[in-house]
mmCIF file of C-alpha atoms and ligand atoms in Angstrom:
data_model
loop_
_atom_site.group_PDB
_atom_site.id
_atom_site.type_symbol
_atom_site.label_atom_id
_atom_site.label_comp_id
_atom_site.label_asym_id
_atom_site.label_seq_id
_atom_site.Cartn_x
_atom_site.Cartn_y
_atom_site.Cartn_z
ATOM 1 C CA MET K 1 85.588 98.833 71.890
ATOM 2 C CA THR K 2 87.477 96.476 69.622
ATOM 3 C CA LEU K 3 91.000 95.609 70.590
ATOM 4 C CA GLN K 4 93.601 94.633 68.027
ATOM 5 C CA VAL K 5 95.672 92.394 70.277
ATOM 6 C CA GLN K 6 98.626 90.491 68.911
ATOM 7 C CA THR K 7 99.073 86.840 69.789
ATOM 8 C CA PRO K 8 100.910 86.194 72.073
ATOM 9 C CA PRO K 9 99.615 89.309 73.810
ATOM 10 C CA LEU K 10 102.990 90.656 74.969
ATOM 11 C CA LYS K 11 104.872 89.844 71.748
ATOM 12 C CA GLY K 12 107.559 92.473 71.187
ATOM 13 C CA ALA K 13 107.079 94.070 74.615
ATOM 14 C CA LYS K 14 110.259 94.971 76.503
ATOM 15 C CA ALA K 15 110.169 94.269 80.232
ATOM 16 C CA LEU K 16 112.622 95.123 82.993
ATOM 17 C CA VAL K 17 112.259 92.799 85.971
ATOM 18 C CA THR K 18 114.122 93.572 89.203
ATOM 19 C CA GLY K 19 114.105 91.510 92.394
ATOM 20 C CA ILE K 20 114.843 87.969 91.248
ATOM 21 C CA ALA K 21 116.903 86.214 93.941
ATOM 22 C CA ASN K 22 116.099 82.637 92.918
ATOM 23 C CA GLU K 23 113.405 80.467 91.316
ATOM 24 C CA HIS K 24 111.070 81.112 94.282
ATOM 25 C CA SER K 25 111.086 84.887 93.827
ATOM 26 C CA ILE K 26 107.836 86.636 92.915
ATOM 27 C CA ALA K 27 109.836 88.581 90.311
ATOM 28 C CA TYR K 28 110.803 85.305 88.645
ATOM 29 C CA GLY K 29 107.099 84.423 88.292
ATOM 30 C CA CYS K 30 106.579 87.813 86.624
ATOM 31 C CA ALA K 31 109.540 87.371 84.269
ATOM 32 C CA LYS K 32 108.427 83.876 83.295
ATOM 33 C CA ALA K 33 104.829 84.968 82.682
ATOM 34 C CA PHE K 34 105.932 87.918 80.518
ATOM 35 C CA ARG K 35 108.256 85.641 78.540
ATOM 36 C CA ASP K 36 105.505 83.016 78.112
ATOM 37 C CA LEU K 37 103.351 85.756 76.597
ATOM 38 C CA GLY K 38 106.061 86.920 74.188
ATOM 39 C CA ALA K 39 107.973 89.696 75.976
ATOM 40 C CA GLU K 40 111.723 90.249 75.859
ATOM 41 C CA LEU K 41 113.392 90.614 79.229
ATOM 42 C CA ALA K 42 116.007 92.675 81.023
ATOM 43 C CA ILE K 43 116.829 91.032 84.342
ATOM 44 C CA THR K 44 118.873 92.408 87.225
ATOM 45 C CA TYR K 45 120.595 90.804 90.196
ATOM 46 C CA ALA K 46 121.510 92.391 93.516
ATOM 47 C CA GLY K 47 125.276 91.986 93.670
ATOM 48 C CA GLU K 48 127.922 89.326 92.986
ATOM 49 C CA LYS K 49 126.591 86.924 95.657
ATOM 50 C CA ALA K 50 123.208 86.820 93.946
ATOM 51 C CA LYS K 51 124.578 86.512 90.406
ATOM 52 C CA PRO K 52 125.153 82.709 90.249
ATOM 53 C CA HIS K 53 121.565 82.097 91.443
ATOM 54 C CA VAL K 54 119.967 84.494 88.975
ATOM 55 C CA GLU K 55 122.127 83.978 85.884
ATOM 56 C CA PRO K 56 120.807 80.486 84.949
ATOM 57 C CA LEU K 57 117.230 81.790 85.270
ATOM 58 C CA ALA K 58 117.994 84.773 83.043
ATOM 59 C CA GLN K 59 119.592 82.436 80.504
ATOM 60 C CA ALA K 60 116.611 80.069 80.533
ATOM 61 C CA LEU K 61 114.372 83.072 79.868
ATOM 62 C CA GLU K 62 116.718 84.203 77.051
ATOM 63 C CA ALA K 63 117.118 87.672 78.606
ATOM 64 C CA PRO K 64 119.406 89.737 76.342
ATOM 65 C CA ILE K 65 120.074 92.204 79.161
ATOM 66 C CA PHE K 66 121.414 90.902 82.487
ATOM 67 C CA MET K 67 122.967 93.432 84.841
ATOM 68 C CA PRO K 68 123.791 94.145 88.476
ATOM 69 C CA LEU K 69 121.431 96.447 90.322
ATOM 70 C CA ASP K 70 121.679 97.428 93.941
ATOM 71 C CA ALA K 71 118.703 99.734 94.403
ATOM 72 C CA SER K 72 120.679 101.934 96.776
ATOM 73 C CA ARG K 73 123.195 102.741 94.001
ATOM 74 C CA GLN K 74 122.178 105.473 91.607
ATOM 75 C CA ASP K 75 125.125 104.609 89.295
ATOM 76 C CA GLU K 76 123.813 101.058 88.835
ATOM 77 C CA LEU K 77 120.268 102.301 88.281
ATOM 78 C CA ASP K 78 121.511 104.773 85.670
ATOM 79 C CA ALA K 79 123.574 102.047 83.958
ATOM 80 C CA VAL K 80 120.600 99.658 83.659
ATOM 81 C CA PHE K 81 118.320 102.244 82.087
ATOM 82 C CA ALA K 82 121.102 103.608 79.842
ATOM 83 C CA ARG K 83 121.684 100.082 78.478
ATOM 84 C CA ILE K 84 117.958 99.583 77.893
ATOM 85 C CA ASP K 85 117.852 102.895 76.050
ATOM 86 C CA ARG K 86 120.891 101.935 73.934
ATOM 87 C CA GLU K 87 119.733 98.419 73.071
ATOM 88 C CA TRP K 88 115.967 98.706 72.967
ATOM 89 C CA GLY K 89 115.323 102.448 72.750
ATOM 90 C CA ALA K 90 112.085 101.864 74.662
ATOM 91 C CA LEU K 91 110.560 100.060 77.633
ATOM 92 C CA ASP K 92 107.011 98.748 78.090
ATOM 93 C CA ILE K 93 106.987 97.050 81.497
ATOM 94 C CA LEU K 94 108.798 97.677 84.781
ATOM 95 C CA VAL K 95 108.655 95.327 87.770
ATOM 96 C CA HIS K 96 109.966 96.520 91.134
ATOM 97 C CA SER K 97 109.937 93.495 93.438
ATOM 98 C CA ILE K 98 112.404 94.582 96.079
ATOM 99 C CA ALA K 99 112.129 94.860 99.839
ATOM 100 C CA TRP K 100 114.645 95.043 102.631
ATOM 101 C CA ALA K 101 114.894 96.205 106.237
ATOM 102 C CA PRO K 102 117.659 95.672 108.803
ATOM 103 C CA LYS K 103 116.878 92.435 110.670
ATOM 104 C CA ASP K 104 116.728 93.949 114.181
ATOM 105 C CA ASP K 105 114.421 96.708 113.024
ATOM 106 C CA LEU K 106 112.243 94.285 111.077
ATOM 107 C CA GLN K 107 111.867 91.812 113.892
ATOM 108 C CA GLY K 108 111.782 94.197 116.852
ATOM 109 C CA GLY K 109 108.334 95.763 116.401
ATOM 110 C CA LEU K 110 107.538 99.245 115.052
ATOM 111 C CA LEU K 111 107.867 100.909 118.454
ATOM 112 C CA ASN K 112 111.511 99.912 118.651
ATOM 113 C CA CYS K 113 112.387 100.522 115.008
ATOM 114 C CA SER K 114 115.360 102.894 114.761
ATOM 115 C CA ALA K 115 115.258 106.020 112.632
ATOM 116 C CA GLN K 116 118.073 104.623 110.493
ATOM 117 C CA GLY K 117 116.329 101.260 110.087
ATOM 118 C CA PHE K 118 113.058 102.944 109.173
ATOM 119 C CA ALA K 119 114.803 105.189 106.641
ATOM 120 C CA ALA K 120 116.732 102.289 105.102
ATOM 121 C CA ALA K 121 113.589 100.160 104.777
ATOM 122 C CA MET K 122 111.757 103.096 103.203
ATOM 123 C CA ASP K 123 114.614 103.869 100.820
ATOM 124 C CA ILE K 124 115.184 100.333 99.496
ATOM 125 C CA SER K 125 111.600 99.074 99.626
ATOM 126 C CA CYS K 126 109.706 102.199 98.605
ATOM 127 C CA HIS K 127 111.631 105.185 97.262
ATOM 128 C CA SER K 128 113.678 102.941 94.956
ATOM 129 C CA PHE K 129 110.412 102.387 93.053
ATOM 130 C CA VAL K 130 110.087 106.145 92.560
ATOM 131 C CA ARG K 131 113.711 106.322 91.376
ATOM 132 C CA MET K 132 113.101 103.509 88.897
ATOM 133 C CA ALA K 133 109.858 105.085 87.688
ATOM 134 C CA ARG K 134 111.683 108.359 87.033
ATOM 135 C CA LEU K 135 114.199 106.591 84.799
ATOM 136 C CA ALA K 136 111.664 104.270 83.164
ATOM 137 C CA ALA K 137 109.064 106.905 82.260
ATOM 138 C CA PRO K 138 111.049 108.610 79.458
ATOM 139 C CA LEU K 139 111.601 105.188 77.862
ATOM 140 C CA MET K 140 107.882 104.376 77.920
ATOM 141 C CA LYS K 141 107.348 106.368 74.758
ATOM 142 C CA ASN K 142 104.285 104.397 73.724
ATOM 143 C CA GLY K 143 102.914 104.126 77.224
ATOM 144 C CA GLY K 144 103.698 101.273 79.574
ATOM 145 C CA THR K 145 102.949 99.544 82.848
ATOM 146 C CA MET K 146 104.831 99.678 86.142
ATOM 147 C CA PHE K 147 104.411 97.240 89.015
ATOM 148 C CA THR K 148 105.551 97.125 92.598
ATOM 149 C CA MET K 149 104.897 94.414 95.179
ATOM 150 C CA SER K 150 102.979 95.278 98.343
ATOM 151 C CA TYR K 151 101.289 93.197 101.040
ATOM 152 C CA HIS K 152 98.025 93.242 103.025
ATOM 153 C CA GLY K 153 100.020 94.444 106.069
ATOM 154 C CA ALA K 154 99.962 97.884 104.374
ATOM 155 C CA ASN K 155 96.276 98.280 105.168
ATOM 156 C CA LYS K 156 95.589 95.973 108.105
ATOM 157 C CA VAL K 157 97.777 95.104 111.036
ATOM 158 C CA VAL K 158 99.448 91.755 110.417
ATOM 159 C CA ALA K 159 101.352 90.457 113.432
ATOM 160 C CA ASN K 160 105.130 90.449 112.903
ATOM 161 C CA TYR K 161 104.995 92.530 109.702
ATOM 162 C CA ASN K 162 106.209 95.473 111.819
ATOM 163 C CA VAL K 163 107.990 98.327 109.990
ATOM 164 C CA MET K 164 107.154 96.833 106.593
ATOM 165 C CA GLY K 165 103.463 97.715 107.195
ATOM 166 C CA PRO K 166 104.010 101.503 107.083
ATOM 167 C CA VAL K 167 106.594 101.068 104.311
ATOM 168 C CA LYS K 168 104.148 99.143 102.102
ATOM 169 C CA ALA K 169 101.406 101.695 102.876
ATOM 170 C CA ALA K 170 103.720 104.396 101.532
ATOM 171 C CA LEU K 171 104.551 102.208 98.538
ATOM 172 C CA GLU K 172 100.870 101.774 97.631
ATOM 173 C CA ALA K 173 100.383 105.542 97.925
ATOM 174 C CA CYS K 174 103.431 106.074 95.686
ATOM 175 C CA ALA K 175 101.872 103.787 93.065
ATOM 176 C CA ARG K 176 98.713 105.941 93.097
ATOM 177 C CA TYR K 177 100.598 109.233 92.847
ATOM 178 C CA LEU K 178 102.836 107.905 90.080
ATOM 179 C CA ALA K 179 99.730 106.644 88.269
ATOM 180 C CA PHE K 180 98.361 110.183 88.480
ATOM 181 C CA GLU K 181 101.568 111.851 87.315
ATOM 182 C CA LEU K 182 102.326 109.385 84.512
ATOM 183 C CA GLY K 183 98.763 108.772 83.331
ATOM 184 C CA PRO K 184 98.873 111.616 80.778
ATOM 185 C CA GLN K 185 101.702 109.820 78.933
ATOM 186 C CA GLY K 186 99.817 106.532 78.908
ATOM 187 C CA VAL K 187 101.804 104.891 81.691
ATOM 188 C CA ARG K 188 99.789 102.786 84.139
ATOM 189 C CA VAL K 189 101.104 102.049 87.625
ATOM 190 C CA HIS K 190 99.964 99.282 89.957
ATOM 191 C CA ALA K 191 100.783 97.864 93.340
ATOM 192 C CA ILE K 192 100.222 94.119 93.472
ATOM 193 C CA SER K 193 99.402 92.575 96.838
ATOM 194 C CA PRO K 194 100.202 88.862 96.801
ATOM 195 C CA GLY K 195 99.190 86.479 99.546
ATOM 196 C CA PRO K 196 102.042 84.955 101.538
ATOM 197 C CA LEU K 197 104.614 82.990 99.549
ATOM 198 C CA LYS K 198 107.580 81.058 100.859
ATOM 199 C CA THR K 199 110.465 83.166 99.536
ATOM 200 C CA ARG K 200 113.804 84.300 100.887
ATOM 201 C CA ALA K 201 112.463 87.741 101.848
ATOM 202 C CA ALA K 202 109.539 86.150 103.680
ATOM 203 C CA SER K 203 111.899 83.984 105.732
ATOM 204 C CA GLY K 204 113.043 87.204 107.475
ATOM 205 C CA LEU K 205 109.601 87.594 109.086
ATOM 206 C CA LYS K 206 108.998 86.014 112.484
ATOM 207 C CA ASP K 207 106.491 83.109 112.476
ATOM 208 C CA PHE K 208 105.988 83.366 108.722
ATOM 209 C CA ASP K 209 104.817 79.739 108.543
ATOM 210 C CA LEU K 210 101.833 80.723 110.686
ATOM 211 C CA LEU K 211 100.856 83.334 108.065
ATOM 212 C CA LEU K 212 100.979 80.663 105.382
ATOM 213 C CA THR K 213 98.809 78.240 107.357
ATOM 214 C CA GLU K 214 96.289 80.955 108.218
ATOM 215 C CA ALA K 215 96.095 82.251 104.637
ATOM 216 C CA ALA K 216 95.462 78.771 103.282
ATOM 217 C CA ALA K 217 92.744 78.196 105.889
ATOM 218 C CA ARG K 218 90.999 81.562 105.345
ATOM 219 C CA ALA K 219 91.224 81.951 101.556
ATOM 220 C CA PRO K 220 87.808 81.682 99.899
ATOM 221 C CA LEU K 221 89.594 79.929 97.052
ATOM 222 C CA GLY K 222 90.966 77.451 99.556
ATOM 223 C CA GLU K 223 94.676 77.473 98.786
ATOM 224 C CA LEU K 224 97.849 79.528 98.744
ATOM 225 C CA VAL K 225 98.894 81.477 95.673
ATOM 226 C CA ASP K 226 102.071 80.724 93.744
ATOM 227 C CA ILE K 227 104.483 83.011 91.908
ATOM 228 C CA MET K 228 102.914 82.275 88.514
ATOM 229 C CA ASP K 229 99.516 83.470 89.829
ATOM 230 C CA VAL K 230 101.200 86.808 90.544
ATOM 231 C CA GLY K 231 103.120 86.748 87.262
ATOM 232 C CA TYR K 232 100.103 86.127 85.045
ATOM 233 C CA THR K 233 98.118 88.806 86.869
ATOM 234 C CA CYS K 234 100.873 91.320 86.090
ATOM 235 C CA ALA K 235 101.057 90.035 82.508
ATOM 236 C CA PHE K 236 97.317 90.592 82.097
ATOM 237 C CA LEU K 237 97.575 94.113 83.521
ATOM 238 C CA ALA K 238 100.390 94.859 81.064
ATOM 239 C CA THR K 239 98.282 93.878 78.046
ATOM 240 C CA PRO K 240 95.903 96.204 76.205
ATOM 241 C CA TYR K 241 93.033 94.241 77.804
ATOM 242 C CA ALA K 242 93.737 96.266 80.962
ATOM 243 C CA ARG K 243 94.498 99.552 79.223
ATOM 244 C CA ARG K 244 92.027 101.565 81.304
ATOM 245 C CA VAL K 245 93.132 100.186 84.677
ATOM 246 C CA SER K 246 95.629 102.216 86.681
ATOM 247 C CA GLY K 247 96.639 103.109 90.229
ATOM 248 C CA GLU K 248 95.198 99.879 91.568
ATOM 249 C CA THR K 249 96.377 97.829 94.507
ATOM 250 C CA LEU K 250 95.380 94.446 93.210
ATOM 251 C CA TYR K 251 95.238 91.528 95.613
ATOM 252 C CA VAL K 252 96.410 88.172 94.325
ATOM 253 C CA ASP K 253 95.682 86.240 97.482
ATOM 254 C CA GLY K 254 92.868 83.805 96.781
ATOM 255 C CA GLY K 255 90.492 86.310 98.416
ATOM 256 C CA VAL K 256 92.014 86.309 101.926
ATOM 257 C CA HIS K 257 91.772 90.119 102.220
ATOM 258 C CA ILE K 258 87.958 90.140 102.009
ATOM 259 C CA MET K 259 87.658 88.019 105.120
ATOM 260 C CA ALA K 260 86.946 89.565 108.550
HETATM 261 N N1 NAD A 1 106.789 86.451 99.904
HETATM 262 C C1 NAD A 1 105.678 87.010 100.309
HETATM 263 O O1 NAD A 1 104.904 86.419 101.060
HETATM 264 C C2 NAD A 1 105.300 88.385 99.817
HETATM 265 C C3 NAD A 1 103.971 88.785 99.911
HETATM 266 C C4 NAD A 1 103.627 90.060 99.467
HETATM 267 C C5 NAD A 1 104.593 90.899 98.960
HETATM 268 N N2 NAD A 1 105.890 90.469 98.877
HETATM 269 C C6 NAD A 1 106.870 91.400 98.311
HETATM 270 O O2 NAD A 1 107.351 90.872 97.099
HETATM 271 C C7 NAD A 1 108.612 91.457 96.810
HETATM 272 C C8 NAD A 1 109.582 90.373 96.405
HETATM 273 O O3 NAD A 1 109.866 89.530 97.496
HETATM 274 P P1 NAD A 1 109.896 87.952 97.399
HETATM 275 O O4 NAD A 1 108.921 87.448 98.396
HETATM 276 O O5 NAD A 1 109.806 87.506 95.988
HETATM 277 O O6 NAD A 1 111.321 87.588 98.022
HETATM 278 P P2 NAD A 1 112.769 87.483 97.339
HETATM 279 O O7 NAD A 1 113.723 87.365 98.471
HETATM 280 O O8 NAD A 1 112.788 86.420 96.332
HETATM 281 O O9 NAD A 1 112.914 88.885 96.611
HETATM 282 C C9 NAD A 1 113.312 90.059 97.287
HETATM 283 C C10 NAD A 1 114.310 90.722 96.369
HETATM 284 O O10 NAD A 1 114.693 91.995 96.877
HETATM 285 C C11 NAD A 1 116.022 92.168 96.446
HETATM 286 N N3 NAD A 1 116.695 93.256 97.147
HETATM 287 C C12 NAD A 1 116.808 93.484 98.491
HETATM 288 N N4 NAD A 1 117.564 94.585 98.700
HETATM 289 C C13 NAD A 1 117.929 95.042 97.464
HETATM 290 C C14 NAD A 1 118.697 96.130 97.013
HETATM 291 N N5 NAD A 1 119.293 96.993 97.852
HETATM 292 N N6 NAD A 1 118.845 96.296 95.682
HETATM 293 C C15 NAD A 1 118.288 95.462 94.799
HETATM 294 N N7 NAD A 1 117.542 94.408 95.173
HETATM 295 C C16 NAD A 1 117.374 94.204 96.486
HETATM 296 C C17 NAD A 1 116.671 90.819 96.740
HETATM 297 O O11 NAD A 1 117.897 90.690 96.045
HETATM 298 C C18 NAD A 1 115.596 89.894 96.213
HETATM 299 O O12 NAD A 1 115.814 89.597 94.862
HETATM 300 C C19 NAD A 1 109.010 92.238 98.049
HETATM 301 O O13 NAD A 1 108.663 93.594 97.868
HETATM 302 C C20 NAD A 1 108.117 91.647 99.132
HETATM 303 O O14 NAD A 1 107.874 92.520 100.204
HETATM 304 C C21 NAD A 1 106.257 89.230 99.295
#
């Protein structure tokens, strides 16, 4: 196989990145990596409180589309994809990097998780990816790549990950089923499973610093990952070099998940 790959490899690609809260966000690493490799960006922020933190990052990345997006609001989802359709007429890359659960439900253990808390965590952290995929797919006229962020706690029990474990397991399964359903139109779908990173979302987990210390100690590669490690992995998967890879849950964790 000979690939005719443009340089930079994502030149001209249009990417929607959701889930940037600040410069520590995994989504920011993705946006920066895509931009470094030539993509144009649409960036969203989750409400007015988040806007001042995200806006300077979107400006630095020269994102022509910058819009509010609360994943629980179908009107905001519709507005983002309608604008992309109007301005770009197409989309190549989607990043869903969003997770949320009510604090008491997140920190109280699965046994005590309320039905409402479980449903809210599942809706914002998992089904919102399906909603985004539904709107993104028609815009991926020449194929495309979709990403969502999972964690090792989907497949193994990680102390204090609690309700997010089952939610991420469902999310990884959604990525596989979407990969199956969208494969015929050339759309590839991946869950990415980063090792622990000190972000705002992670600060909601009890004893998160312990996870960081343990991951650094157990990683065959000997150190923690950073957001650019995750970003460049997604960028690679979005290029034609990875055109036959789909439905994967790809660990970007320095190898921690292979350890007993
Ligand atoms: N930090 C880690 O150690 C780690 C490891 C593996 C996976 N992840 C996953 O990576 C993803 C990104 O998290 P992060 O660590 O970069 O933290 P982060 O706090 O920077 O990002 C989480 C994002 O979710 C957004 N969000 C929450 N509720 C929302 C809603 N209703 N609508 C729209 N956006 C909403 C927040 O605004 C924020 O931008 C999450 O899915 C998380 O579970 C994180």
